[in-house]
Amino acid sequence: MDYIQIKPHHGINHVYCPGSTLTIDGKSLPCPDDVFMLPIATSFRINDFQYVGSEVHLNHQEVLDPLFTIQANWHLQPTLNLSDLLEDPILTTTKETEKEKVENPPPILEHPMTWTTLTLTVMTLVVIAA
């Protein structure tokens, strides 16, 4: 099979070349059956196809049409799966867990902020009284 795809995206080449031979720096290996990534600056050869790597820097970026941006954002907008959210253990509380919280309250005096707040309150009262 001699099917090759190379797609640059954010400084990385995504390469697909099943059944071909990949050569990088003189070392030849068979291409994997899946897509793999190479840095965009890497030069390589797939069969008889030579790819010379380089980096591209943009000096100018075109101002985007707001209508295009709205359409693209709408298209890329993720959907929220509420059924997964409702099964989250943090959000799902039962009567048993609420009963445990009432019967076994957390030890408030062991929390460091309790002592910090108490110390600051005493110090403030001492300063005011003096």
Coordinates of C-alpha atoms in Angstrom, one line a residue, residues 33-108:
D33 CA -0.3 1.3 11.1
D34 CA -1.5 4.3 13.1
V35 CA -0.9 8.1 12.9
F36 CA 2.3 9.2 14.6
M37 CA 3.8 12.6 15.2
L38 CA 7.1 14.2 14.2
P39 CA 8.3 17.7 15.0
I40 CA 7.6 20.0 12.0
A41 CA 11.4 20.8 11.7
T42 CA 12.3 17.1 11.2
S43 CA 13.3 16.1 7.7
F44 CA 12.4 12.5 6.7
R45 CA 11.7 10.3 3.7
I46 CA 8.8 8.0 3.2
N47 CA 9.5 5.6 0.3
D48 CA 10.6 7.9 -2.5
F49 CA 9.0 11.0 -1.0
Q50 CA 11.4 13.4 0.7
Y51 CA 10.0 15.8 3.3
V52 CA 12.3 18.7 4.2
G53 CA 11.3 20.1 7.7
S54 CA 11.3 23.7 8.5
E55 CA 9.5 26.1 10.9
V56 CA 7.1 28.7 9.6
H57 CA 6.7 32.0 11.4
L58 CA 3.8 34.3 10.5
N59 CA 4.5 38.0 10.3
H60 CA 0.9 39.0 9.5
Q61 CA -2.4 37.6 10.6
E62 CA -5.5 38.4 8.8
V63 CA -8.4 40.0 10.7
L64 CA -11.1 37.4 11.0
D65 CA -14.7 38.1 9.8
P66 CA -16.9 38.0 12.9
L67 CA -19.6 36.0 11.1
F68 CA -17.0 33.3 10.3
T69 CA -15.8 33.3 13.9
I70 CA -19.4 32.8 15.2
Q71 CA -20.0 30.0 12.8
A72 CA -16.7 28.2 13.7
N73 CA -17.3 28.7 17.5
W74 CA -20.9 27.3 17.1
H75 CA -19.6 24.3 15.1
L76 CA -16.8 23.6 17.7
Q77 CA -19.1 24.2 20.7
P78 CA -18.9 21.1 23.0
T79 CA -22.1 19.5 24.2
L80 CA -22.7 18.8 27.8
N81 CA -23.7 15.3 28.8
L82 CA -25.9 15.9 31.8
S83 CA -26.4 12.2 32.6
D84 CA -22.7 11.8 33.4
L85 CA -22.9 14.9 35.5
L86 CA -25.9 13.6 37.5
E87 CA -23.9 10.4 38.3
D88 CA -20.9 12.3 39.7
P89 CA -20.4 11.1 43.4
I90 CA -19.7 14.7 44.5
L91 CA -23.1 15.9 43.3
T92 CA -25.1 12.9 44.3
T93 CA -25.8 12.8 48.0
T94 CA -28.0 10.4 49.7
K95 CA -29.9 10.7 53.0
E96 CA -27.4 8.3 54.6
T97 CA -24.4 10.6 53.8
E98 CA -26.3 13.6 55.0
K99 CA -27.2 11.8 58.2
E100 CA -23.5 10.9 58.7
K101 CA -22.5 14.5 58.3
V102 CA -25.0 15.5 61.1
E103 CA -24.0 12.7 63.5
N104 CA -20.3 13.0 62.9
P105 CA -19.4 16.7 62.3
P106 CA -15.9 17.5 61.2
P107 CA -13.5 18.5 64.0
I108 CA -13.5 22.3 63.7

